Amino acid sequence: MFNNYTVIVENLTYYYPGRSKPALTDISFKLREGEILAVVGPNGSGKTTLAYCLSGVIPHFITRGRLEGDIVVCGLNVKEHGIRVLAQKVSLVLDDPEVQMFGLSVIECIAFGPSNLALPREEVLRRVNFALKVCRLKGLENRYPNELSDGEKQSVSIASALAMLPKVLILDEATANLDPAGRMRIYDIIRELAKKYGISVIFTTHETEEILPISDRVIVLDNGRIVLDGTPYGVLSRRDLLESLGLKIPQITKFHYELSKKIKRIQTLKPPLTVDEAYKIIVNSILKGVVRRQYIKQTYIGKCFKRKSRVIIKVENVHYSYPNGVKALNGVNLEIREGEFIAIIGPNGSGKTTLAKHFNGLLKPNMGRVLVFGVDTRNINPTLLARRVGYVYQNPDLMLFNPTVYEELKYSLLNTGLPPDEIDKRVKTTARMLGLEKYLNEPTSSLPRGVKKRVTLASILTMNPDVIVVDEPTIGQDEIGSLLTMNTLKRLNREGKTVIMVSHNVELVAMYASRVIVLYNGRILKDGNPRDVLTDIELLDKVSLKPPQVTELFIKLSSYGLPKNIITVSEGVSVLSKLIEL
Amino acid sequence: MLWCLLIIVQLTLWTDPLWQLITLIVIVVPGVIAKTPWGKTLKTIKYILPVIPLLLIAEAILYPAENLNTPYAKRTLFTIGCVKASIGGFLFGLNLVEKIVFTIIFTSILTYTTPLSDILYLMQRLGLPSQIAFIIAVAWRLGPFFRRLYNEVMLLLKVRGLKVERGLIGKVKYSIVAFIPLYNIALDMIEKMALAMEIRAFGVSKKPTILREFKFTLKDYVVSAICILLTLISIVLSISGYGRL
């Protein structure tokens, strides 16, 4: 039965209580020891339900649904064994670390599981030490959980799962809220767990870029069914299907697809998952035999922002400390001009959100001043300023408080004195712009996170502000939602609106922004055009960000005389296509 | 723990405000040794300052003179119309104020100088159900988290154009709106926490493993002995009639 397989799933179908449509339909697969399985799919495809079934949460915690088929984990039939027995074989890590840390120090959080099993003290400490080591938490043992970074918190969650010494580790969207440095930390841990300790890892996500290169196998779910099952290369070769499902394809793979349309001889090669693989393909299939000639060299000139437009936001030597003493901004000077599309980037805790909250007077500087349309934010009520400077927070749950989407969008307009038919018109136009028409009568609380994010943006756009400040515009959204959001912002920017976005997503920054501000420790480290910023590897490294994959590739290819300041897929394809034409 | 017992005994036994000052000494001396942040400790008292005069007047008027033992305490402090205030009642009120203030100082010293985990371990050692310690630990950690969320929501409501009306009713209305997103988040968190506890085998054993071991040193034995001795002396003095009004 347990022939090296840690997980055997046969014909699994699951109905949530009161639902006639199954959340999972006829799922079958097997997983070996030490294998890393990525389960990808759009929001609502059944990833979390599958994770719950494999860990015994369904049927033992969520009890009233209907489970058909068989799930065997480490020789134990999930239906027949309680969650507490299964907990010693399979561990589940949830997306939010805050809800799974039960203790007042890192050690206590990790020891929570084994302590509950009443294991001898020495055994608990042995397990804690193992988990601390694997999850790179040595030195943080006695830290209070609230003092940890997001990446460290999620590492503690994984460590606490690991302390149960499971044979199967399931991570459900465990990197969804992390910055790139935090995500890389988790992927390194996963790789080590699988390859060194033989733990089977199942990782559910709708982001593929970083997880696919370390996965042995990928299952793609849609509407509760497996639509693809294979190696990462095999799955990525079905680009059309992935894109139709709204799944993000690694930028380097997308680059290969686009290039193969122009250069037929690379079409038959398997798509690259990493920059190194793409480099080898290009060197061996395109650059081989090409004489390094000076004329190959091309330099891209970065998009320039309109220097001539008027200054609408002026930040003068702004310092800001939170009441708990944390210094978030440390002497920021900045001018924002009308019609700019600005991206503010930096690691978690660098002051990005704090700075964004100064643009509409939500926070007032402790020292220095912020002038918005010539008015000092200290002298104006943020509610009044909100009509000119709209702000969309990163966590949509904190901004929604109306029963339906329609009422949510209407709410901001209620105090504006607009006639009801004008309000209705604005609500519907904005909803159409962001693909929200079908949700207008839906309750906001039941929407997927990505849709909620668009609702918060729409609720601000109905006010027709001159400046739109958006914190992490695409977080939690699938590819279709992300593009819809970003294209809407771009369109509004073309119509004259000033857009300021806070983001970790360097690809979006490269594609949409005309100016990038890099924050670090509450100071501006660099302020320039995307091309200058995103190709400055030293700078990005310092702020725990990575350049776009295509930029990394062209930096490697620069030894062949190719330009190294390429930041988008289309630019890269254009450079190599021209090279072939020569 | 013995120090706590000593303070509780003294706060309960002494009714004379002068004698109650001994309790203050018993509280402050260990506080000084434990390097208490006195600024923060005294800050917590300022919130009850407005209540103190009211308490003193109320007790002086309302406390029944027949309950007082000494003739001095039964003497009248002042009379306004038919309202008569006794010295004993006033002193009783003063003692009550001392009890409240000293309790605040004592609990502040305890919280500022003793890690919560030590208190929780002690509770477990004393045989209290592990669930109680667990609930305190989770509440302690999530308290600041929800406070931060609440502040965040209050700020964000402003960008949604919510008009803040002045006065108490306006503030209450504003808080009710802010409560909706918080309630949704809390519900979601509670559900996930229950799930996370279940998958970490919470409740499997009635006696979960206690990680830390307490070892008594000579200093601990000496302090314990002093606490026991002072407790006994306090009880004997009280029985002998000292420290009472």
mmCIF file of N, CA and C in Angstrom, chain A residues 54-111:
data_model
loop_
_atom_site.group_PDB
_atom_site.id
_atom_site.type_symbol
_atom_site.label_atom_id
_atom_site.label_comp_id
_atom_site.label_asym_id
_atom_site.label_seq_id
_atom_site.Cartn_x
_atom_site.Cartn_y
_atom_site.Cartn_z
ATOM 1 N N LEU A 54 -6.369 16.594 2.295
ATOM 2 C CA LEU A 54 -5.144 15.822 2.508
ATOM 3 C C LEU A 54 -4.691 15.867 3.963
ATOM 4 N N SER A 55 -5.004 16.960 4.668
ATOM 5 C CA SER A 55 -4.548 17.092 6.050
ATOM 6 C C SER A 55 -5.586 16.586 7.053
ATOM 7 N N GLY A 56 -6.737 16.143 6.560
ATOM 8 C CA GLY A 56 -7.767 15.617 7.460
ATOM 9 C C GLY A 56 -8.695 16.691 8.016
ATOM 10 N N VAL A 57 -8.433 17.955 7.667
ATOM 11 C CA VAL A 57 -9.335 19.028 8.132
ATOM 12 C C VAL A 57 -10.746 18.712 7.613
ATOM 13 N N ILE A 58 -10.777 18.264 6.354
ATOM 14 C CA ILE A 58 -11.994 17.656 5.800
ATOM 15 C C ILE A 58 -11.725 16.147 5.827
ATOM 16 N N PRO A 59 -12.431 15.302 6.455
ATOM 17 C CA PRO A 59 -13.781 15.480 6.996
ATOM 18 C C PRO A 59 -13.842 15.664 8.516
ATOM 19 N N HIS A 60 -12.681 15.825 9.200
ATOM 20 C CA HIS A 60 -12.735 15.776 10.669
ATOM 21 C C HIS A 60 -12.958 17.122 11.342
ATOM 22 N N PHE A 61 -12.652 18.223 10.682
ATOM 23 C CA PHE A 61 -12.888 19.554 11.270
ATOM 24 C C PHE A 61 -14.088 20.207 10.584
ATOM 25 N N ILE A 62 -14.073 20.152 9.260
ATOM 26 C CA ILE A 62 -15.260 20.585 8.496
ATOM 27 C C ILE A 62 -16.028 19.287 8.250
ATOM 28 N N THR A 63 -17.022 19.050 9.072
ATOM 29 C CA THR A 63 -17.557 17.692 9.155
ATOM 30 C C THR A 63 -18.787 17.438 8.293
ATOM 31 N N ARG A 64 -19.499 18.480 7.921
ATOM 32 C CA ARG A 64 -20.822 18.220 7.364
ATOM 33 C C ARG A 64 -20.882 18.049 5.843
ATOM 34 N N GLY A 65 -19.736 18.194 5.180
ATOM 35 C CA GLY A 65 -19.740 18.023 3.724
ATOM 36 C C GLY A 65 -19.781 16.545 3.343
ATOM 37 N N ARG A 66 -19.717 16.276 2.031
ATOM 38 C CA ARG A 66 -19.739 14.877 1.572
ATOM 39 C C ARG A 66 -18.431 14.564 0.848
ATOM 40 N N LEU A 67 -17.713 13.577 1.389
ATOM 41 C CA LEU A 67 -16.416 13.200 0.820
ATOM 42 C C LEU A 67 -16.530 11.825 0.171
ATOM 43 N N GLU A 68 -16.177 11.775 -1.104
ATOM 44 C CA GLU A 68 -16.197 10.490 -1.812
ATOM 45 C C GLU A 68 -14.789 10.175 -2.279
ATOM 46 N N GLY A 69 -14.499 8.877 -2.475
ATOM 47 C CA GLY A 69 -13.168 8.477 -2.910
ATOM 48 C C GLY A 69 -12.261 8.214 -1.715
ATOM 49 N N ASP A 70 -10.987 7.985 -1.986
ATOM 50 C CA ASP A 70 -10.046 7.627 -0.908
ATOM 51 C C ASP A 70 -8.829 8.531 -0.886
ATOM 52 N N ILE A 71 -8.394 8.846 0.344
ATOM 53 C CA ILE A 71 -7.140 9.589 0.520
ATOM 54 C C ILE A 71 -6.324 8.810 1.537
ATOM 55 N N VAL A 72 -5.142 8.379 1.127
ATOM 56 C CA VAL A 72 -4.274 7.655 2.053
ATOM 57 C C VAL A 72 -2.984 8.457 2.205
ATOM 58 N N VAL A 73 -2.693 8.840 3.438
ATOM 59 C CA VAL A 73 -1.470 9.616 3.710
ATOM 60 C C VAL A 73 -0.587 8.800 4.648
ATOM 61 N N CYS A 74 0.600 8.469 4.193
ATOM 62 C CA CYS A 74 1.542 7.652 4.958
ATOM 63 C C CYS A 74 0.867 6.380 5.478
ATOM 64 N N GLY A 75 0.090 5.747 4.644
ATOM 65 C CA GLY A 75 -0.551 4.491 5.015
ATOM 66 C C GLY A 75 -1.823 4.652 5.821
ATOM 67 N N LEU A 76 -2.184 5.876 6.191
ATOM 68 C CA LEU A 76 -3.401 6.088 6.996
ATOM 69 C C LEU A 76 -4.518 6.620 6.116
ATOM 70 N N ASN A 77 -5.669 5.948 6.192
ATOM 71 C CA ASN A 77 -6.811 6.460 5.448
ATOM 72 C C ASN A 77 -7.372 7.673 6.191
ATOM 73 N N VAL A 78 -7.404 8.793 5.503
ATOM 74 C CA VAL A 78 -7.798 10.056 6.138
ATOM 75 C C VAL A 78 -9.204 9.976 6.731
ATOM 76 N N LYS A 79 -10.082 9.218 6.069
ATOM 77 C CA LYS A 79 -11.458 9.120 6.565
ATOM 78 C C LYS A 79 -11.521 8.381 7.903
ATOM 79 N N GLU A 80 -10.607 7.442 8.088
ATOM 80 C CA GLU A 80 -10.696 6.569 9.263
ATOM 81 C C GLU A 80 -9.907 7.071 10.465
ATOM 82 N N HIS A 81 -8.974 7.976 10.234
ATOM 83 C CA HIS A 81 -8.132 8.455 11.342
ATOM 84 C C HIS A 81 -8.391 9.921 11.622
ATOM 85 N N GLY A 82 -8.478 10.222 12.918
ATOM 86 C CA GLY A 82 -8.765 11.597 13.332
ATOM 87 C C GLY A 82 -7.621 12.535 12.986
ATOM 88 N N ILE A 83 -7.949 13.817 12.991
ATOM 89 C CA ILE A 83 -6.978 14.853 12.620
ATOM 90 C C ILE A 83 -5.757 14.834 13.559
ATOM 91 N N ARG A 84 -5.979 14.425 14.800
ATOM 92 C CA ARG A 84 -4.879 14.439 15.766
ATOM 93 C C ARG A 84 -3.879 13.316 15.517
ATOM 94 N N VAL A 85 -4.360 12.212 14.957
ATOM 95 C CA VAL A 85 -3.442 11.125 14.567
ATOM 96 C C VAL A 85 -2.725 11.559 13.299
ATOM 97 N N LEU A 86 -3.496 12.103 12.383
ATOM 98 C CA LEU A 86 -2.914 12.528 11.108
ATOM 99 C C LEU A 86 -1.898 13.654 11.306
ATOM 100 N N ALA A 87 -2.119 14.480 12.352
ATOM 101 C CA ALA A 87 -1.243 15.633 12.588
ATOM 102 C C ALA A 87 0.218 15.221 12.761
ATOM 103 N N GLN A 88 0.436 13.968 13.112
ATOM 104 C CA GLN A 88 1.819 13.512 13.299
ATOM 105 C C GLN A 88 2.426 12.983 12.008
ATOM 106 N N LYS A 89 1.610 12.912 10.974
ATOM 107 C CA LYS A 89 2.098 12.432 9.676
ATOM 108 C C LYS A 89 2.076 13.535 8.632
ATOM 109 N N VAL A 90 1.060 14.390 8.739
ATOM 110 C CA VAL A 90 0.908 15.441 7.732
ATOM 111 C C VAL A 90 0.659 16.776 8.438
ATOM 112 N N SER A 91 1.402 17.778 8.029
ATOM 113 C CA SER A 91 1.258 19.100 8.656
ATOM 114 C C SER A 91 0.817 20.121 7.627
ATOM 115 N N LEU A 92 -0.085 20.968 8.064
ATOM 116 C CA LEU A 92 -0.611 21.997 7.165
ATOM 117 C C LEU A 92 -0.167 23.376 7.651
ATOM 118 N N VAL A 93 0.329 24.189 6.721
ATOM 119 C CA VAL A 93 0.684 25.576 7.044
ATOM 120 C C VAL A 93 -0.280 26.480 6.286
ATOM 121 N N LEU A 94 -0.925 27.390 7.013
ATOM 122 C CA LEU A 94 -1.917 28.276 6.385
ATOM 123 C C LEU A 94 -1.257 29.548 5.855
ATOM 124 N N ASP A 95 -2.039 30.347 5.134
ATOM 125 C CA ASP A 95 -1.470 31.547 4.510
ATOM 126 C C ASP A 95 -1.115 32.632 5.521
ATOM 127 N N ASP A 96 -1.893 32.724 6.608
ATOM 128 C CA ASP A 96 -1.697 33.825 7.541
ATOM 129 C C ASP A 96 -0.924 33.362 8.777
ATOM 130 N N PRO A 97 0.316 33.810 8.927
ATOM 131 C CA PRO A 97 1.098 33.334 10.088
ATOM 132 C C PRO A 97 0.528 33.781 11.432
ATOM 133 N N GLU A 98 -0.205 34.901 11.423
ATOM 134 C CA GLU A 98 -0.730 35.433 12.697
ATOM 135 C C GLU A 98 -1.638 34.424 13.405
ATOM 136 N N VAL A 99 -2.347 33.610 12.622
ATOM 137 C CA VAL A 99 -3.335 32.719 13.235
ATOM 138 C C VAL A 99 -2.738 31.376 13.646
ATOM 139 N N GLN A 100 -1.462 31.165 13.387
ATOM 140 C CA GLN A 100 -0.907 29.851 13.715
ATOM 141 C C GLN A 100 0.340 29.934 14.588
ATOM 142 N N MET A 101 0.479 31.060 15.289
ATOM 143 C CA MET A 101 1.598 31.176 16.234
ATOM 144 C C MET A 101 1.014 31.273 17.633
ATOM 145 N N PHE A 102 1.164 30.207 18.391
ATOM 146 C CA PHE A 102 0.546 30.164 19.716
ATOM 147 C C PHE A 102 1.638 30.172 20.784
ATOM 148 N N GLY A 103 2.113 31.320 21.093
ATOM 149 C CA GLY A 103 3.132 31.401 22.124
ATOM 150 C C GLY A 103 3.662 32.807 22.214
ATOM 151 N N LEU A 104 4.468 33.044 23.223
ATOM 152 C CA LEU A 104 5.002 34.394 23.423
ATOM 153 C C LEU A 104 6.469 34.497 23.025
ATOM 154 N N SER A 105 7.007 33.410 22.507
ATOM 155 C CA SER A 105 8.363 33.454 21.954
ATOM 156 C C SER A 105 8.401 32.477 20.789
ATOM 157 N N VAL A 106 9.432 32.610 19.972
ATOM 158 C CA VAL A 106 9.561 31.728 18.808
ATOM 159 C C VAL A 106 9.593 30.268 19.259
ATOM 160 N N ILE A 107 10.356 30.003 20.319
ATOM 161 C CA ILE A 107 10.463 28.626 20.829
ATOM 162 C C ILE A 107 9.092 28.095 21.230
ATOM 163 N N GLU A 108 8.343 28.886 21.957
ATOM 164 C CA GLU A 108 7.025 28.430 22.415
ATOM 165 C C GLU A 108 6.104 28.135 21.235
ATOM 166 N N CYS A 109 6.182 28.985 20.205
ATOM 167 C CA CYS A 109 5.332 28.764 19.028
ATOM 168 C C CYS A 109 5.676 27.434 18.366
ATOM 169 N N ILE A 110 6.972 27.171 18.240
ATOM 170 C CA ILE A 110 7.392 25.940 17.553
ATOM 171 C C ILE A 110 7.062 24.711 18.409
ATOM 172 N N ALA A 111 7.190 24.884 19.734
ATOM 173 C CA ALA A 111 6.969 23.736 20.628
ATOM 174 C C ALA A 111 5.496 23.434 20.845
#
